[in-house]
Coordinates of C-alpha atoms and ligand atoms in Angstrom, one line a residue:
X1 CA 125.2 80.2 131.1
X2 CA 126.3 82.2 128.5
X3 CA 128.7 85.3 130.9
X4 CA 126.8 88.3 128.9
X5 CA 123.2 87.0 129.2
X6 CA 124.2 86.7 132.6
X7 CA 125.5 90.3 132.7
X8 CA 121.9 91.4 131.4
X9 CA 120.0 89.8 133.7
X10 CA 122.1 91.9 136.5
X11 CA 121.0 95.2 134.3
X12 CA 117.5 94.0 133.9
X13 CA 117.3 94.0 137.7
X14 CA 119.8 97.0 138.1
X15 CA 117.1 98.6 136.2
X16 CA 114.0 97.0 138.5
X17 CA 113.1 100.5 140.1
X18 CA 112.4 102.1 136.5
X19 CA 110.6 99.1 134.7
X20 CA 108.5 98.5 137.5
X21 CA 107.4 102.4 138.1
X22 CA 106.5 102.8 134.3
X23 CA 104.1 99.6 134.7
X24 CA 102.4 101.0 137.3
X25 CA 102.4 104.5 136.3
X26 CA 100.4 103.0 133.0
X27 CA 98.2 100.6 134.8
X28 CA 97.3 103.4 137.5
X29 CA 96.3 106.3 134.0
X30 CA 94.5 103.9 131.7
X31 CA 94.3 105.1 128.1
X32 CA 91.8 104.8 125.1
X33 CA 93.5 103.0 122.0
X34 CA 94.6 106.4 120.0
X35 CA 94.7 108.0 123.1
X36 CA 97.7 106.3 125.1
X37 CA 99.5 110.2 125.6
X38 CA 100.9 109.3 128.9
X39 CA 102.2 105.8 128.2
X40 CA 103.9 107.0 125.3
X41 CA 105.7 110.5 126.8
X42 CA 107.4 107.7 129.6
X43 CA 107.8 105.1 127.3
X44 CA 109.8 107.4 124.9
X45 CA 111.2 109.8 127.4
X46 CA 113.3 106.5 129.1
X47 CA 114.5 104.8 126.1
X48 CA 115.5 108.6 124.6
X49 CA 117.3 108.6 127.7
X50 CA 119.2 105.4 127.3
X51 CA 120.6 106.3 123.6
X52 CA 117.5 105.8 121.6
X53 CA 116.3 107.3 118.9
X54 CA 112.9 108.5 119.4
X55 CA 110.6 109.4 116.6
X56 CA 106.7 109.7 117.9
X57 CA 103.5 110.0 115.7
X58 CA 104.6 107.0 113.5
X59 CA 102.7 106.2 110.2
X60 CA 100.4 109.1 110.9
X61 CA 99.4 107.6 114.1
X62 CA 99.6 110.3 117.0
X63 CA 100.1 107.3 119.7
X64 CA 102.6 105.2 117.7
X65 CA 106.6 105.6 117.8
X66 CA 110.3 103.9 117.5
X67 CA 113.2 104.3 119.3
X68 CA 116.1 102.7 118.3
X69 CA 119.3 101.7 118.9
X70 CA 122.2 101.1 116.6
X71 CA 124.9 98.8 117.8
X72 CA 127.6 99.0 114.8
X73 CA 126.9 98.7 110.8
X74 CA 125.1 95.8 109.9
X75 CA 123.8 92.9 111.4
X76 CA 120.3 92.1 112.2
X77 CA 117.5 94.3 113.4
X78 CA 115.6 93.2 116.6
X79 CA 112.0 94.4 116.6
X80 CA 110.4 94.5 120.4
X81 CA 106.8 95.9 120.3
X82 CA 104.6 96.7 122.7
X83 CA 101.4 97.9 123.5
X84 CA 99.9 100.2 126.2
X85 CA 96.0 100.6 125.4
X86 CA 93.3 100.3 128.0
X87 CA 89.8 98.5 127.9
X88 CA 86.4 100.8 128.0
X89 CA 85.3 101.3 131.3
X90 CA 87.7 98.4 132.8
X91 CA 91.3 99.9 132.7
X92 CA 94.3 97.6 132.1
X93 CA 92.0 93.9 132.2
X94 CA 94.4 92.8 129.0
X95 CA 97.4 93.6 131.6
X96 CA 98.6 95.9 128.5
X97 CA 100.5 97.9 131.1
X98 CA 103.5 95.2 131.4
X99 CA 104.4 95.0 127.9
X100 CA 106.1 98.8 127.5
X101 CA 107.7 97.8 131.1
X102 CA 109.1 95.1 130.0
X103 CA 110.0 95.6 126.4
X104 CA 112.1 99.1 127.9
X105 CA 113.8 96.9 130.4
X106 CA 114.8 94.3 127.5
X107 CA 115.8 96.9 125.1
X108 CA 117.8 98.7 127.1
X109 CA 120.0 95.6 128.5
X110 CA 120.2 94.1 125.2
X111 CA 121.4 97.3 123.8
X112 CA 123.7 97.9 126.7
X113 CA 125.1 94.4 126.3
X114 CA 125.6 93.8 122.3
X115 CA 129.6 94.7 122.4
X116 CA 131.1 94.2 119.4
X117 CA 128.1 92.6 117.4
X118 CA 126.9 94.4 115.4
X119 CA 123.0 94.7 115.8
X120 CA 119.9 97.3 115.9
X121 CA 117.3 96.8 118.6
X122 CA 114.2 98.7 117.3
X123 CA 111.4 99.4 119.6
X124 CA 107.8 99.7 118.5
X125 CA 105.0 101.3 120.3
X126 CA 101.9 100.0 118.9
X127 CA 98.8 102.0 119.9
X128 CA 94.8 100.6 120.4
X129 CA 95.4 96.8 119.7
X130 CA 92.2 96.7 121.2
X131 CA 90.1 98.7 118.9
X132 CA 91.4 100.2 115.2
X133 CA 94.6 98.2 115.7
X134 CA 97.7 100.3 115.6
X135 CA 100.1 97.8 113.6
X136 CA 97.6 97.4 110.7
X137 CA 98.4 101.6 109.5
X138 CA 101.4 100.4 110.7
X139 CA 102.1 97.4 108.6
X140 CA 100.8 99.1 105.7
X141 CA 102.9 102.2 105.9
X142 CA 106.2 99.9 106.2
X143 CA 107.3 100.7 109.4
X144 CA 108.5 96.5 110.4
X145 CA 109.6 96.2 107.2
X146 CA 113.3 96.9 108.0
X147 CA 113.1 93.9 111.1
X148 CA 114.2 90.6 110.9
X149 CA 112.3 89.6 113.8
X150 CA 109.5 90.8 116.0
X151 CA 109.0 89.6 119.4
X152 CA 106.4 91.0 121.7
X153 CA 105.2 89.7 125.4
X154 CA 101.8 89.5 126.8
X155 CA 100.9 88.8 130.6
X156 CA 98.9 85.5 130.6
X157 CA 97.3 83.2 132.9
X158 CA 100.3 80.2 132.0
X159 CA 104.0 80.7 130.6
X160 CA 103.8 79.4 127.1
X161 CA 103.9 81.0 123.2
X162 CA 101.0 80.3 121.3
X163 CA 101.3 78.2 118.1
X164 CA 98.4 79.8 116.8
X165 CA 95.9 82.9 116.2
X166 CA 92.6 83.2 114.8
X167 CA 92.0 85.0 111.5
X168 CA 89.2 87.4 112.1
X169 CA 87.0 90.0 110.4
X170 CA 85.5 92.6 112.4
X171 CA 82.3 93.7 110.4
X172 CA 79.4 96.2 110.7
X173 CA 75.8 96.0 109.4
X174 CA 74.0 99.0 109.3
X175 CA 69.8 97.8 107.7
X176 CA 67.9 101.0 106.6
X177 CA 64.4 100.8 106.1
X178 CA 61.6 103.1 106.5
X179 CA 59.9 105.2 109.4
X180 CA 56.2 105.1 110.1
X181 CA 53.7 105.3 112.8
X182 CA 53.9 101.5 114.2
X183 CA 50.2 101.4 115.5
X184 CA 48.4 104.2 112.8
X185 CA 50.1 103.8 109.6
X186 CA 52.7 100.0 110.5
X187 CA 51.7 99.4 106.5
X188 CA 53.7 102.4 105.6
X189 CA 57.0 101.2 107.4
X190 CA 60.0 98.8 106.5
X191 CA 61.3 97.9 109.6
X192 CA 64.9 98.0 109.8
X193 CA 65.3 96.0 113.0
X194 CA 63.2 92.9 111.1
X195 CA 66.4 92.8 108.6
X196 CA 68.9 92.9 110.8
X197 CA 67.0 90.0 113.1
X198 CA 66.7 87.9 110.4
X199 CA 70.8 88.2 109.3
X200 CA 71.0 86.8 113.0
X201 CA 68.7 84.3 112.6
X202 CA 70.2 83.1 109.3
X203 CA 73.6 82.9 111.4
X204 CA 72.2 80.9 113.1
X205 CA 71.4 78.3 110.9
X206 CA 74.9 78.6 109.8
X207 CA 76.7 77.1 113.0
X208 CA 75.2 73.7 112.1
X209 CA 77.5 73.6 108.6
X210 CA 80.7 75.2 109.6
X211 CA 84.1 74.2 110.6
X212 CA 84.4 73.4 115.0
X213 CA 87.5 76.1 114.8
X214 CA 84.9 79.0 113.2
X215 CA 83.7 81.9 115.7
X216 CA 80.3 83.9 114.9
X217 CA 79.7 86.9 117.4
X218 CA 77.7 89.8 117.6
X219 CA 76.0 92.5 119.2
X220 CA 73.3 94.7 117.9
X221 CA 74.3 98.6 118.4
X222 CA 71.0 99.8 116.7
X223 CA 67.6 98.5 117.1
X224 CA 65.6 101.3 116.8
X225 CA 64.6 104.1 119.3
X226 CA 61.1 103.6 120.6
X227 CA 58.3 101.0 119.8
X228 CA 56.2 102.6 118.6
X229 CA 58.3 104.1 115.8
X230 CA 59.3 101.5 112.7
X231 CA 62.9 101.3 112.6
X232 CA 64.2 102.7 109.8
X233 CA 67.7 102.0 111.1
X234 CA 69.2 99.2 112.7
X235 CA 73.1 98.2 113.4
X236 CA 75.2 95.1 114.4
X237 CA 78.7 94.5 115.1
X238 CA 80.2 91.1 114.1
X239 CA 83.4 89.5 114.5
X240 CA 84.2 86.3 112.3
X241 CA 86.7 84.2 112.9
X242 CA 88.3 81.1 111.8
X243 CA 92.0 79.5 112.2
X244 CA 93.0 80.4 108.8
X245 CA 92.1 83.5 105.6
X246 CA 91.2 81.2 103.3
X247 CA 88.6 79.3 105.0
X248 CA 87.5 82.5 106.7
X249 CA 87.2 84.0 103.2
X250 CA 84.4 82.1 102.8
X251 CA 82.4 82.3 105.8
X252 CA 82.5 86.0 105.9
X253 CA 81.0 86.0 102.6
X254 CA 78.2 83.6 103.7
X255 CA 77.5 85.7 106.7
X256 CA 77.7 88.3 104.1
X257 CA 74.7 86.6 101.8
X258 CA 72.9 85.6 105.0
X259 CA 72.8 89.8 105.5
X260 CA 72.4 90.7 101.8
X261 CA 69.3 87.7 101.7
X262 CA 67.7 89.2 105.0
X263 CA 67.5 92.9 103.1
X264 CA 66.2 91.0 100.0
X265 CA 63.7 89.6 102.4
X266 CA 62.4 92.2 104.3
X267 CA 62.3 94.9 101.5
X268 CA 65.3 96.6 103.5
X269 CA 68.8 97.7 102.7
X270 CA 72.0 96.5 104.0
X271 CA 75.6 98.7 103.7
X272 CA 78.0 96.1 104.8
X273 CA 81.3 98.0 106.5
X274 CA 84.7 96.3 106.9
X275 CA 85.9 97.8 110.0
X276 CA 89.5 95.1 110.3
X277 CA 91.1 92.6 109.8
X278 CA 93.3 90.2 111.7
X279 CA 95.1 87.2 110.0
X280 CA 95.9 84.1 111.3
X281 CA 99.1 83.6 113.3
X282 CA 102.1 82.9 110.7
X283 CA 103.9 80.1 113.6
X284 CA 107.4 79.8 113.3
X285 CA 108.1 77.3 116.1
X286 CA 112.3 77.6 116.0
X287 CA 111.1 81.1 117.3
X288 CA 108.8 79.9 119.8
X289 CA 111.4 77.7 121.0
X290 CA 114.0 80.4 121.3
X291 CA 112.0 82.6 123.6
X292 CA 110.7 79.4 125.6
X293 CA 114.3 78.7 126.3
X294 CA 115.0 82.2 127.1
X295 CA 112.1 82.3 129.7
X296 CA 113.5 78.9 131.0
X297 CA 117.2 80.6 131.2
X298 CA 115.5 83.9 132.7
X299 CA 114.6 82.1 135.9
X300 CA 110.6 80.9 134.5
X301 CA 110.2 77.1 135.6
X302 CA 106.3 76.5 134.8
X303 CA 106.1 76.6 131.0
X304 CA 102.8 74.9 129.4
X305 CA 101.9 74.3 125.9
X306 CA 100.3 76.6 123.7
X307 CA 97.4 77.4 124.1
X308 CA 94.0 75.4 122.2
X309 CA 92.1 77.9 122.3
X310 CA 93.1 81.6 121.3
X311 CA 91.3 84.6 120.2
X312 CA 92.9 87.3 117.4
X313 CA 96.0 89.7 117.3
X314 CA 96.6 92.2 115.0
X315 CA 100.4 90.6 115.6
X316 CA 99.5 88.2 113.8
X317 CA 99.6 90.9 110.6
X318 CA 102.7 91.0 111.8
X319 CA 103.7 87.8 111.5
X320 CA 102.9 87.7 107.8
X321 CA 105.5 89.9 106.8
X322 CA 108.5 89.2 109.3
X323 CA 108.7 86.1 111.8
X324 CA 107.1 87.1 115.0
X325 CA 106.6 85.6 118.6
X326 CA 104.6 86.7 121.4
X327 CA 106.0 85.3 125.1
X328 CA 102.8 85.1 127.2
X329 CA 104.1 85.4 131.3
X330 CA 101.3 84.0 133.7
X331 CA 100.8 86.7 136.4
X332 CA 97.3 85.0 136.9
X333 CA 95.4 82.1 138.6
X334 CA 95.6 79.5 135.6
X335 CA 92.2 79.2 134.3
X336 CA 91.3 83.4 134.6
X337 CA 89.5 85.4 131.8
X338 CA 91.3 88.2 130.6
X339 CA 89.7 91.1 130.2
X340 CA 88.3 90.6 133.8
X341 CA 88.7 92.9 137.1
X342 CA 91.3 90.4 138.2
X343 CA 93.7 90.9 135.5
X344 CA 93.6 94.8 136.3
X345 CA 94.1 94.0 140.1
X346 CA 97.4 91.5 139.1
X347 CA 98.6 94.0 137.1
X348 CA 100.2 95.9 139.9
X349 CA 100.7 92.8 142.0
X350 CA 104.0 91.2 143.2
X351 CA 103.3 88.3 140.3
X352 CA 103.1 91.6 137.5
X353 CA 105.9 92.8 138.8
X354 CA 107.8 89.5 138.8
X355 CA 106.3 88.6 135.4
X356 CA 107.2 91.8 133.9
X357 CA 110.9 91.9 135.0
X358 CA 111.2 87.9 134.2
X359 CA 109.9 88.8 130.8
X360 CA 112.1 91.4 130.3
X361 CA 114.9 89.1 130.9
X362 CA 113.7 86.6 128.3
X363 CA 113.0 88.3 125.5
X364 CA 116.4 90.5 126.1
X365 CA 118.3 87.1 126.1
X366 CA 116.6 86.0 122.6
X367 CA 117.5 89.4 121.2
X368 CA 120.8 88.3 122.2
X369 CA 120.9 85.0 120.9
X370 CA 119.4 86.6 117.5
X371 CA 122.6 89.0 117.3
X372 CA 125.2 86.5 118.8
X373 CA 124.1 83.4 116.1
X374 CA 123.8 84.4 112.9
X375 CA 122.5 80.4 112.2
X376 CA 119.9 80.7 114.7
X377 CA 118.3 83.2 112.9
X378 CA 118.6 82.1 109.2
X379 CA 116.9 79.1 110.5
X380 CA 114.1 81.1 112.1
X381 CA 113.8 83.1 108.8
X382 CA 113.8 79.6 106.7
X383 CA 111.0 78.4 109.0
X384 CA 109.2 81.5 108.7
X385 CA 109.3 81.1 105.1
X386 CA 107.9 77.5 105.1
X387 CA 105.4 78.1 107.4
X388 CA 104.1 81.3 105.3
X389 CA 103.9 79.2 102.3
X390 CA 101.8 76.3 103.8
X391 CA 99.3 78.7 105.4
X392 CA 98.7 80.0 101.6
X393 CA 97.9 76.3 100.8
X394 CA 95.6 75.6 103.1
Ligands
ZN401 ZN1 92.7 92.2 125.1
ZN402 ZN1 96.0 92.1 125.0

């Protein structure tokens, strides 16, 4: 073992006391996406303390922020991002609270431990991942442009990285029709509800003709008020998903036509609303296999393959512009559902705590690796590069 990924490890757990209080401390005041106040004061507050430079309210976001550290002139830049967002009426069920733990515990061993190399470790607090999605202003406004890598971690119900993401589209329908009397005057009235049904219906008939990897679901948020008034309103929320943009490209727009043919149908209108976006993951497996070996190095025995089945990340945006790789830590039962009452109990139990500090330990030791071996990383970038081309080709 290399002496100074050695010496980290003793920091990581010379440090146990603070990760493991800011994990709780987030997991005990769950916060709204846009809304994560608290999270973000600690978060910033230690890593200003440990010779960071803080800067809050990134790309216009009042929950976003860096905090960096500059080891020398030169060399690469380390991106570790994290995310502290709670789930509606839930709390921390996406165990969101262990990331900002763990990526302040990494950042400040790594930085602690770069010597002479030179190296920037560049911390990225990335608010609401599960709503409007943080990175996206993020992304646009150029804020990861400067990294050479990102890597992120994510509690899990099995040790692994995931090879892949879904694309998705997050879409809303709003039908207007027209208001009448249903029982006196139903003659008079273009039922909104009627349109929206049968874009759910046509969806339906969809599933048949589609690729096994696409995902149709939604929910209807408007159907009206009372029965016997015609809807002249009626909402859905759809996500569509698929494993990669070009092929969900044209789903959405047939889900798009099955909505625009349902208006046509029942003498309605539709306003169809993009509310995100989410590419597919960009996998650069040299940088899978870096953290993997990291985790393996950190102490992790129980690694598993990626996952087959995956849902969407707005890392995945991520991913499209600089190589990027999530280390998922199991601090659940294998088999358990996130967003569940059991991932918000684990989150404060002995396995959060151990999967947070392990975590910690791993991705500091690839951060190291990154700055240490120049030819680790311009294979990691060359793979990236490859791998972004043939996901344009598909
Ligand atoms: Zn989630
Ligand atoms: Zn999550």
């Amino acid at each position: 073992m290399n002496p100074t990924k050695e010496q980290i490890y003793r920091d990581v757990d010379a440090l146990r006391g603070t990760i493991l209080s800011i994990n709780d401390f987030i997991h005990d005041n769950p916060e709204l996406g846009n809304e994560e106040f608290k999270a973000v004061e600690l978060l910033t507050r230690t890593l200003a303390e440990h010779g960071f430079q803080v800067e809050t309210g990134v790309a216009g976001l009042a929950t976003a922020f860096s905090a960096i550290y500059q080891n020398k002139q030169g060399g690469p830049v380390i991106g570790l991002l994290c995310e502290y967002d709670a789930l509606e009426g839930l709390g921390h069920g996406c165990g969101h609270n262990l990331q900002g733990a763990s990526i302040v515990g990494a950042a400040i061993a790594l930085a602690r431990n770069l010597g002479d190399l030179p190296a920037t470790v560049a911390v990225y607090g990335t608010p609401a991942e599960e709503t409007t999605s943080g990175k996206l202003p993020m992304i646009r406004a150029g804020v990861f442009d400067q990294l050479d890598v990102a890597l992120m971690m994510h509690g899990g119900d099995r040790t692994t990285v995931d090879g892949k993401s879904l694309a998705m589209n997050m879409v809303e329908f709003v039908f207007t029709g027209k208001a009448a009397h249903a029982a006196v005057a139903p003659e008079k009235g273009i039922s909104a509800l009627d349109g929206l049904l049968l874009m759910f219906h046509a969806i339906e008939y969809m599933r048949e003709h589609v690729r096994t990897d696409v995902r149709i679901h939604g929910v209807i948020t408007d159907g009206g008020v009372v029965p016997n008034i015609v809807p002249d309103r009626a909402a859905a929320q759809f996500y569509i998903r698929a494993a990669d943009r070009p092929y969900l490209d044209t789903v959405v727009e047939r889900v798009y036509n099955a909505a625009r043919g349902a208006a046509l149908a029942t003498g309605t209108q539709v306003e169809i609303h993009e509310m995100k976006t989410c590419e597919n993951k960009i996998n650069v497996e040299s940088l899978n296999q870096l953290l993997l070996q990291n985790a393996r190095e950190a102490g992790i025995q129980d690694i598993s393959p990626p996952r087959s089945s995956t849902g969407s990340t707005d890392f995945a945006n991520v991913t499209y512009r600089i190589p990027g790789a999530c280390l998922r830590v199991a601090f659940v039962p294998f088999g358990t559902s996130s967003h569940s009452t059991e991932w918000v109990e684990a989150g404060v139990s002995e396995a959060g705590h151990t999967a947070v500090i392990l975590a910690a330990k791993a991705l500091a030791g690839a951060g190291f690796d990154l700055a240490a071996d120049p030819a680790t990383l311009s294979r990691i970038k060359e793979d990236f590069r490859q791998a972004k081309d043939a996901s344009y080709l598909l």
